[in-house]
XYZ file of N, CA and C in Angstrom:
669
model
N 0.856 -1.198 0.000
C 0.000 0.000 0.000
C 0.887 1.242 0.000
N 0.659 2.246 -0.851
C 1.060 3.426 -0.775
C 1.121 4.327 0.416
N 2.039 5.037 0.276
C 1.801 6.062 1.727
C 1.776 7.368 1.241
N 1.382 8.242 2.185
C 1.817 9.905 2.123
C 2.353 10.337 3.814
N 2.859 11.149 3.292
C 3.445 12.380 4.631
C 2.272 13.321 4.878
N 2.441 13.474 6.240
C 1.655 14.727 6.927
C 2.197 15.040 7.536
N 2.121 16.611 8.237
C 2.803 16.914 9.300
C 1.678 17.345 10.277
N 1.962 16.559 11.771
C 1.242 16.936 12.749
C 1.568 17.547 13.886
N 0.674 18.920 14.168
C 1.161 19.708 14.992
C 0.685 19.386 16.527
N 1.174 19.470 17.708
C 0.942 19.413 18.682
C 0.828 20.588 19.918
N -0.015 20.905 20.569
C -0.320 22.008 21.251
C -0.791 21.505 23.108
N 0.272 22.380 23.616
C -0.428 22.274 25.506
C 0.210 20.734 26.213
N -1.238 20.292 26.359
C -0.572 19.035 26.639
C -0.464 18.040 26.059
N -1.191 18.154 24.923
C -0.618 17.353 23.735
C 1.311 17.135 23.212
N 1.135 18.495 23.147
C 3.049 18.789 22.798
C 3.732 18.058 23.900
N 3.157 18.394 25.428
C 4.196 17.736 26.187
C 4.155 16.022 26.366
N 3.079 15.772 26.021
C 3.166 14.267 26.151
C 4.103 13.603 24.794
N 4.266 14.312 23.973
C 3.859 13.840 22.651
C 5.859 14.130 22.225
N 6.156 14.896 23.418
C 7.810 15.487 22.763
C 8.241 16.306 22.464
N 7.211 17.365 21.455
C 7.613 18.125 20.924
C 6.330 18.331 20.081
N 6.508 19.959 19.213
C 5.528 20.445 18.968
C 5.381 20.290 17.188
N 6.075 19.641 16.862
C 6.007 19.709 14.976
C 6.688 18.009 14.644
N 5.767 17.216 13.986
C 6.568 15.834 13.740
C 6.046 15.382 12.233
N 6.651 14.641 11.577
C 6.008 14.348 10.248
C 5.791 12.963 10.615
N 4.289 12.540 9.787
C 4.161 11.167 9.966
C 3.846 10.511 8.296
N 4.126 9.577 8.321
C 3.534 8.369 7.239
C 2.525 7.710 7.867
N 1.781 8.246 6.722
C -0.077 7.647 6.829
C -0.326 6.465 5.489
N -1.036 5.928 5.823
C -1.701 5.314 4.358
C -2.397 6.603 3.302
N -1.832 6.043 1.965
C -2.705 7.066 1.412
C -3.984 7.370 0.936
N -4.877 6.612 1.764
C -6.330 6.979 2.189
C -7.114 6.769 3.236
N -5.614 7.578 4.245
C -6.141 7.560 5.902
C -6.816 8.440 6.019
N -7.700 8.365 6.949
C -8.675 8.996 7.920
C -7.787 9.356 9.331
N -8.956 10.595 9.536
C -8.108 11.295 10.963
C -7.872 9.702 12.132
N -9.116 9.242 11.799
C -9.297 8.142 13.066
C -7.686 7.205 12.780
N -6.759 7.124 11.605
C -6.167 6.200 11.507
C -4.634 6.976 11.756
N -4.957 8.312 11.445
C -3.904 9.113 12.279
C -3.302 8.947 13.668
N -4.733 8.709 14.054
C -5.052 9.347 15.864
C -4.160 7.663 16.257
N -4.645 6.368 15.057
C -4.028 5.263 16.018
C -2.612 5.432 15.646
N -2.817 5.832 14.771
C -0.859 5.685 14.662
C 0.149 6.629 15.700
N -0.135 7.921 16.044
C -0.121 8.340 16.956
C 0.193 7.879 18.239
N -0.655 6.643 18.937
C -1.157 6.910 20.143
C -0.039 5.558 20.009
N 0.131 4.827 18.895
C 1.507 3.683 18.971
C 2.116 4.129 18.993
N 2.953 5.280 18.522
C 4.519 6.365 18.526
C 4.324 6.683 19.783
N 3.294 7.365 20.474
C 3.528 8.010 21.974
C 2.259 7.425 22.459
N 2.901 6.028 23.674
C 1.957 5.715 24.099
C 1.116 6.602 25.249
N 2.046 7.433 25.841
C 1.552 8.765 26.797
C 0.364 9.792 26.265
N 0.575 9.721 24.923
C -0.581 10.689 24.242
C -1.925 9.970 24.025
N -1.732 8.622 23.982
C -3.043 7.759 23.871
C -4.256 8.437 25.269
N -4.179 8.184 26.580
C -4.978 8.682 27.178
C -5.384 9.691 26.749
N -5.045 10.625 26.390
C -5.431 12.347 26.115
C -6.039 12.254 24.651
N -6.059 11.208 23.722
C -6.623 11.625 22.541
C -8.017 11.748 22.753
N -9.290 11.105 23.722
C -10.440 11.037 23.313
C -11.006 12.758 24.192
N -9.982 13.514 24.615
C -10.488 14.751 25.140
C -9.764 15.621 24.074
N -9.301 15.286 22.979
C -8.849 16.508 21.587
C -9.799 16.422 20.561
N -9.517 17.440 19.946
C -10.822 17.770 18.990
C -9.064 17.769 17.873
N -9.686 17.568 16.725
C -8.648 17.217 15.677
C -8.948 18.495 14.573
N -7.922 18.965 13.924
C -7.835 20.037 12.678
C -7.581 19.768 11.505
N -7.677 19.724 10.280
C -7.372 19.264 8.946
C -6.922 20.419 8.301
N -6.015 21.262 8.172
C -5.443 22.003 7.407
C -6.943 23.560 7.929
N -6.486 23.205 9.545
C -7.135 24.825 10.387
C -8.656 24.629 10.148
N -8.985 23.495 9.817
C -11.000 23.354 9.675
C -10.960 22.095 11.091
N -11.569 22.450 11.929
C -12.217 21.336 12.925
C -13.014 19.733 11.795
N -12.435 18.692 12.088
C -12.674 17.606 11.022
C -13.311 16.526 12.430
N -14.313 15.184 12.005
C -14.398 14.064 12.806
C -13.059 12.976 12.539
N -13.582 12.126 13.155
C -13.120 11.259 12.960
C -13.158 10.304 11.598
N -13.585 10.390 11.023
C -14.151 10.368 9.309
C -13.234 10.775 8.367
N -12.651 11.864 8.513
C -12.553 13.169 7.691
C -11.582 12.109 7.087
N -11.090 12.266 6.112
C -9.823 12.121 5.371
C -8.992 13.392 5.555
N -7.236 12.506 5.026
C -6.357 13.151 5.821
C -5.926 13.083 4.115
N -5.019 14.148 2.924
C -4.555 13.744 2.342
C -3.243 14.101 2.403
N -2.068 13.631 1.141
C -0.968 14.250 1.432
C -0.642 14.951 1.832
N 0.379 15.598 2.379
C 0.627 17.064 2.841
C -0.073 17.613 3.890
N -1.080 17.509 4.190
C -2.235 17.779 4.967
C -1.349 18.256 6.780
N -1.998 19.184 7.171
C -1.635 19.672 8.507
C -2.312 19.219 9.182
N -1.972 18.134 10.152
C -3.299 17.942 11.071
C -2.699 18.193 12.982
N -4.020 19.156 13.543
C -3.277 19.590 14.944
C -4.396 19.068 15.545
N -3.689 18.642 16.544
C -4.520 17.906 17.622
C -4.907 19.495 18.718
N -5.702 19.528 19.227
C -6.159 20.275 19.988
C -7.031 20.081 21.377
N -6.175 20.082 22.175
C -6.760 20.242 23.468
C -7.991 20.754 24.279
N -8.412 20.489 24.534
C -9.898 21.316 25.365
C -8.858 23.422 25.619
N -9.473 24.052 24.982
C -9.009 25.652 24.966
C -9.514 25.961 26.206
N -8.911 26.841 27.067
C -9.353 27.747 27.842
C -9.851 28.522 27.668
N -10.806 27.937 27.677
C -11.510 29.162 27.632
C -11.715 29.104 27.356
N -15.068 36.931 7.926
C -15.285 38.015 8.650
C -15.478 39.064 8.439
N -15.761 39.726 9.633
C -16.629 40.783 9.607
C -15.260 41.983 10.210
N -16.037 43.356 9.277
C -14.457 44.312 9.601
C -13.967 44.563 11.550
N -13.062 44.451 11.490
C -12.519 44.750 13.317
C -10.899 43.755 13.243
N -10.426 43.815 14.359
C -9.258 43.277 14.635
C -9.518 42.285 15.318
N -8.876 41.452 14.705
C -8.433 39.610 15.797
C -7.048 39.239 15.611
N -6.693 39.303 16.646
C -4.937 38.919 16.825
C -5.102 37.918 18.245
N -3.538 37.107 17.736
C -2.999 36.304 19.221
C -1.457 37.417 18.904
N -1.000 38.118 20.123
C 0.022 38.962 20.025
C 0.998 38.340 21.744
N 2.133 38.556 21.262
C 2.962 37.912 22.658
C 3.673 39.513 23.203
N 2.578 40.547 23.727
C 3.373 41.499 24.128
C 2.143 42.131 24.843
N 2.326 43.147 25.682
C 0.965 43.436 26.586
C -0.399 43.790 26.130
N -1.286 44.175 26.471
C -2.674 44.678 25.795
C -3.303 45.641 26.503
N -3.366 46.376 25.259
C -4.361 47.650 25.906
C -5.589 47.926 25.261
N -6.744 48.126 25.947
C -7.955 48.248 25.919
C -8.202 49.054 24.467
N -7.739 49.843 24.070
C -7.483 51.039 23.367
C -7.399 50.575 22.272
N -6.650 49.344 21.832
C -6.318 49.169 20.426
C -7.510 48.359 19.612
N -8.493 47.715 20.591
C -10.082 47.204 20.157
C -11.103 48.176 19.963
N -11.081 49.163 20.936
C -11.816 50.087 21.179
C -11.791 50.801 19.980
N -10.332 51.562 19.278
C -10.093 51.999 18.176
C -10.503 51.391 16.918
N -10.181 49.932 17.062
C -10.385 49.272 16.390
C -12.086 49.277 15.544
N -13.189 49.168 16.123
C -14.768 49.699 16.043
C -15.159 50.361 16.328
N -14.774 51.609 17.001
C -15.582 52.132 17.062
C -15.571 53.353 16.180
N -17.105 54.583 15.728
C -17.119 55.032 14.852
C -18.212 56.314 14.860
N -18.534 57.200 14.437
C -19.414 58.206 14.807
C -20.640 57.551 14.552
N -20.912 56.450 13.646
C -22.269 55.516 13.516
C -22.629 54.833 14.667
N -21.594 54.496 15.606
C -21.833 53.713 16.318
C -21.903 53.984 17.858
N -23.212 54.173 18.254
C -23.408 54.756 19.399
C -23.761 54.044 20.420
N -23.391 52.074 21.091
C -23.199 51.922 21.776
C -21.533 51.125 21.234
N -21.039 51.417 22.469
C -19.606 50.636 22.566
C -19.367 49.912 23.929
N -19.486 48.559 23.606
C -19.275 47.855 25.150
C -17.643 46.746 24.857
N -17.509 47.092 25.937
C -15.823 46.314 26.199
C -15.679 45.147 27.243
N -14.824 44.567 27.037
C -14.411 43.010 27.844
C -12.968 43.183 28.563
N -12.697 43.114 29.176
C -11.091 42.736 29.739
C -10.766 41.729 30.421
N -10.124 40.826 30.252
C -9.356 39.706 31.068
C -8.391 39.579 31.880
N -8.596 39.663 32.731
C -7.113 39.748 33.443
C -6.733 38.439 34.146
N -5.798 38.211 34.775
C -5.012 36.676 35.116
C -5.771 36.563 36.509
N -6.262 36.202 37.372
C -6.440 36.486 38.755
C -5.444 35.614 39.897
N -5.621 36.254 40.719
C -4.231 35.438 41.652
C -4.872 34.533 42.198
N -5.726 33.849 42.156
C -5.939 32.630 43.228
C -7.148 31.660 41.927
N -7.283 30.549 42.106
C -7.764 29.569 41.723
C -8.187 28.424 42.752
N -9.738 28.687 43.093
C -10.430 27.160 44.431
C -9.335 27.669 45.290
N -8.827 28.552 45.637
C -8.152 29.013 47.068
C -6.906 28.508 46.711
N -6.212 28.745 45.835
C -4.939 27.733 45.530
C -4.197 29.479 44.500
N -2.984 29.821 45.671
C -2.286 30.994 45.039
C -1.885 31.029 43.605
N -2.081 31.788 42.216
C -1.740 31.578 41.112
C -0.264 32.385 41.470
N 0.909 31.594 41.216
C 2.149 32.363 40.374
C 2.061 32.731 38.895
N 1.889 32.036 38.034
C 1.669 32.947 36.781
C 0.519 31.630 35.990
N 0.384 32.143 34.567
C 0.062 31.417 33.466
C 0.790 31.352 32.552
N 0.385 30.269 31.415
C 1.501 30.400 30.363
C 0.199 29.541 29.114
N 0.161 30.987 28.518
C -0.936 30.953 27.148
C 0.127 30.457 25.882
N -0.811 29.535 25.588
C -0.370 28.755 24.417
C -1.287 28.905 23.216
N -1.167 29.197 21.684
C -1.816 29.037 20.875
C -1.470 28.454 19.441
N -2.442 27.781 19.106
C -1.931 27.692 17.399
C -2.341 28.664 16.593
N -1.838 29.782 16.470
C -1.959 31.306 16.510
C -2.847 31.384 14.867
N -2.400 30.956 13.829
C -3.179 30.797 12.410
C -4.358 30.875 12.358
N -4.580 29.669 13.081
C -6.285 28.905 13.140
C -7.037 29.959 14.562
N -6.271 29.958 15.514
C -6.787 31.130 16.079
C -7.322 32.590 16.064
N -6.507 32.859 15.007
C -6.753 34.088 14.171
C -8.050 33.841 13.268
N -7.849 32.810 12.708
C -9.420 32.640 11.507
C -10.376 32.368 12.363
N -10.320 31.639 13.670
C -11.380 31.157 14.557
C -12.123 32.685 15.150
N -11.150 33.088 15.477
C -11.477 34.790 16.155
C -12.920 35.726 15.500
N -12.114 35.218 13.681
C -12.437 36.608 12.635
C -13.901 36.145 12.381
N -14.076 34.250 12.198
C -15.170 33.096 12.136
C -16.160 34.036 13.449
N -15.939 34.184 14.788
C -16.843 34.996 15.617
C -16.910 36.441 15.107
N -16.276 37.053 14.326
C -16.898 38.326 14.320
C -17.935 38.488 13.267
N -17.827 37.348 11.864
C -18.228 36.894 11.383
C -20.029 36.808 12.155
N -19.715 36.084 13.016
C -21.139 35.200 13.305
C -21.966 36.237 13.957
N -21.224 37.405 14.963
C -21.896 38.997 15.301
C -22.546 39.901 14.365
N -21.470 39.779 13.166
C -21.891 40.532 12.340
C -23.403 40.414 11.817
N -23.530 38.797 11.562
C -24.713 37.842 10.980
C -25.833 38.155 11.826
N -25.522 37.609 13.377
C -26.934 37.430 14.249
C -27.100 39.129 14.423
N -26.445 40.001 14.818
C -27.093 41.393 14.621
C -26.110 42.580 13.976
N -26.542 42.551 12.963
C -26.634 43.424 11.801
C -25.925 44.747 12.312
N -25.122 45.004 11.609
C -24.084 46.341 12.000
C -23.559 46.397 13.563
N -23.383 45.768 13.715
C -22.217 45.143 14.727
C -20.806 45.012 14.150
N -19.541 45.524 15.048
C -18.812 45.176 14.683
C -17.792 44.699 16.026
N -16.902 43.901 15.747
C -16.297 43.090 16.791
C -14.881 43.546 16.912
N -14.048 43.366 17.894
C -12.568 43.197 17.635
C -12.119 42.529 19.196
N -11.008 42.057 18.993
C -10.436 40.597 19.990
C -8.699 40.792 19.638
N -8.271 41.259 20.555
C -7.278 40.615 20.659
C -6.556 39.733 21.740
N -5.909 38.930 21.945
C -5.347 37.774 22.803
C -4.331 37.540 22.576
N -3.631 37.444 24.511
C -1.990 37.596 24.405
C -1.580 36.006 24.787
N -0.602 35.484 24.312
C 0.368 33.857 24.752
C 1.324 34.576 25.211
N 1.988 33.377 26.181
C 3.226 33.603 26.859
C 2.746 33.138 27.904
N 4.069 34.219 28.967
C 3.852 34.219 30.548
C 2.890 35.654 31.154
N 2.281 35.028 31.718
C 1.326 36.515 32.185
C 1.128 36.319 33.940
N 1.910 37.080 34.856
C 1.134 37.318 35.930
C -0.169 38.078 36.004
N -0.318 37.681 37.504
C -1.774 38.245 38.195
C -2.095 39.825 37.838
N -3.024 40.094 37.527
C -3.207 41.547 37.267
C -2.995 42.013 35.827
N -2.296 41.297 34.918
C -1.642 41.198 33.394
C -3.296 41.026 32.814
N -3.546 41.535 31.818
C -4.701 41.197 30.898
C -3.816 39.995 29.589
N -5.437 39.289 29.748
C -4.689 38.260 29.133
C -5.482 38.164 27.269
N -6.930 38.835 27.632
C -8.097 39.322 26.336
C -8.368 40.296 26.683
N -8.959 41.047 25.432
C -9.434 42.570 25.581
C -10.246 42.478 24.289
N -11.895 42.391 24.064
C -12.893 42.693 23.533
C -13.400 43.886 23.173
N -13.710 44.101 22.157
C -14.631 45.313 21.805
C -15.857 45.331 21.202
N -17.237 45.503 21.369
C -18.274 45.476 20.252
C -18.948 46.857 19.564
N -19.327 47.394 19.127
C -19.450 48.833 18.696
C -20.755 48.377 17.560
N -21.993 48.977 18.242
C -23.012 48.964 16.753
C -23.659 49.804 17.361
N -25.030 50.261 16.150
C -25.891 51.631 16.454
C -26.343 52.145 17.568
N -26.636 50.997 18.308
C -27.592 50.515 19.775
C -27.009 50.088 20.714
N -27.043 50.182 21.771
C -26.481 49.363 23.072
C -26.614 47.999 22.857
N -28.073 47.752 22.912
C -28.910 46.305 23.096
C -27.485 45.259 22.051
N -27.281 45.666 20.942
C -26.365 45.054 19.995
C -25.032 44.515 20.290
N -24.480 46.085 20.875
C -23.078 45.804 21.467
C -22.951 45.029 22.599
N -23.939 44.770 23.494
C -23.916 43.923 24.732
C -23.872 42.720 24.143
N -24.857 41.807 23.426
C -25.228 41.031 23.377
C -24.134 40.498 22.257
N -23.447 41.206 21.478
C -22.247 40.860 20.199
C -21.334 40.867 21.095
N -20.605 41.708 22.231
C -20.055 40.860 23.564
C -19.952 40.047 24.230
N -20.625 39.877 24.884
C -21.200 38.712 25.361
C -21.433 37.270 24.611
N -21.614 37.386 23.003
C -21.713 36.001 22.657
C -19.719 35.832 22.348
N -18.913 37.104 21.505
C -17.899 36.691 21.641
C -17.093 36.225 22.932
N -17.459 36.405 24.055
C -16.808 36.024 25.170
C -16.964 34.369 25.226
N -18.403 33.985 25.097
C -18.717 32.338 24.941
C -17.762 31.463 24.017
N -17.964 32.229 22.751
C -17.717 31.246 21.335
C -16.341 31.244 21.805
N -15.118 32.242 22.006
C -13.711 32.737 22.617
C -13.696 30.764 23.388
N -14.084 30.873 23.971
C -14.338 29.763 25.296
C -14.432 28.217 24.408
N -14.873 28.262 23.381
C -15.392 26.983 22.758
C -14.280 26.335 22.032
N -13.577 27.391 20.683
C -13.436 26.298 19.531
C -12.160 27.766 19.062
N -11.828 28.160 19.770
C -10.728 29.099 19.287
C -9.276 28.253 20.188
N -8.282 27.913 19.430
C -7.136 27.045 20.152
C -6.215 27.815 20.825
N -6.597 28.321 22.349
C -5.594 28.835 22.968
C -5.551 28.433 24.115
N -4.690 27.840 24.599
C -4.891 26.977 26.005
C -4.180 27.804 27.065
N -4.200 27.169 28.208
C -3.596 28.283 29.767
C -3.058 27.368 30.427
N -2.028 27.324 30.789
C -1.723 26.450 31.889
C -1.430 27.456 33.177
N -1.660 26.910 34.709
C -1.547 27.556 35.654
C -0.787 26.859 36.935
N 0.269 27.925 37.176
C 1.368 27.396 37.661
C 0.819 28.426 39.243
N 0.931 26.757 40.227
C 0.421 27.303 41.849
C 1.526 27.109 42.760
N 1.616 27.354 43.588
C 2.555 27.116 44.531
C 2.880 25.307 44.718
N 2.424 24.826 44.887
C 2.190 23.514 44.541
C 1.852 22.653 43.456
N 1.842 23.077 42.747
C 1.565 22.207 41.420
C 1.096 22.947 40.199
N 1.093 22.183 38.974
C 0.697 23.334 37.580
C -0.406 22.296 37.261
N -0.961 23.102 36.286
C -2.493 22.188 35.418
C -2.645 22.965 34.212
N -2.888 22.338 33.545
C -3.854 22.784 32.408
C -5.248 22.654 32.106
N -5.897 24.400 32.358
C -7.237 24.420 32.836
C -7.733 23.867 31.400
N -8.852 23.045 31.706
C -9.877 21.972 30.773
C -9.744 20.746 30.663
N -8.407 20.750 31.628
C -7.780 18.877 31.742
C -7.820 18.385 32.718
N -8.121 18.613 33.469
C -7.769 19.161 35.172
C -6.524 18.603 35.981
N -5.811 17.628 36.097
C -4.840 17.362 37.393
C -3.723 16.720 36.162
């Protein structure tokens, strides 16, 4: 049987079980993600537990287990995340200020403007946070972002969105997201807020790990 190459990316705790964050594999050449995932979990038997809590990518599109994989094909495993339409969506590794979303939508048309900020908080279930450390597959994060401003734009009409989100190391008090929504009406901008804060939470790949005085985790995995 014929083969092809793929290269599969690894993210969070995937990467750490797994070695490292970029590996090429030989697939059959009319594998399916599902035949990926076993070949995989035989190279690193440590990554086997953790595959049935990843959601899988096919060249930055969320795919099943079904999907076909073809040559060349990028496929990233993705971890449970922590957590278009015109505006800004970035993953940026340097601080954030409220200001550059805000600028970003807003407009003399647009007469409500509601904002989001994230910041790191120092404690977690009573357990002191020393820092975090934001991880992303920054590409697909970026299209996932622009995919929600997209979907604001859709459910209410002249809305406009902007998101940006920082990786790295971030102490307590550090903003880690900073939201903006800006449309004609209040009622709009709340509610185009508020759903980007959810969707942010779902299917955008940026994970957190949190480092305590006692021990680290990666929030969505738990221990």
């Amino acid at each position: 049987m014929s083969g092809a190459s793929i290269t599969v990316l690894f993210f969070a705790a995937a990467r750490e079980r797994a070695g490292g964050a970029r590996q090429t594999l030989e697939v059959p050449e009319d594998a399916r993600v599902s035949d990926v995932l076993r070949l995989l979990s035989e190279r690193h038997p440590a990554l086997a537990p953790l595959l049935p809590h990843l959601r899988v990518a096919v060249d930055q599109e969320f795919v099943g287990p079904e999907a076909p994989v073809r040559a060349g094909a990028e496929v990233a495993l993705i971890p449970p995340v922590a957590g278009g339409a015109p505006g800004l969506f970035r993953v940026v590794d340097r601080p954030l200020r409220l200001e550059e979303v805000v600028e970003a939508v807003g407009g003399e048309a647009y007469g409500g403007l509601v904002t989001f900020s994230g910041s790191v908080r120092n404690q977690t279930k009573g357990r002191r946070v020393l820092r975090l450390e934001y991880e992303a597959y920054a590409p697909m994060a970026e299209k996932k972002l622009a995919e929600i401003g997209a979907e604001v734009a859709a459910q209410w009409p002249g809305t406009r969105l902007a998101i940006v989100h920082r990786v790295g190391t971030l102490t307590p008090g550090e903003l880690a997201v900073v939201i903006a929504a800006a449309a004609p009406h209040r009622k709009e901008a709340f509610r185009g807020c508020e759903h980007a804060i959810e969707r942010l939470k779902q299917d955008v790949p940026i994970w957190k790990k949190e480092f305590f005085e006692d021990g680290e985790v990666w929030v969505g995995l738990g221990p």
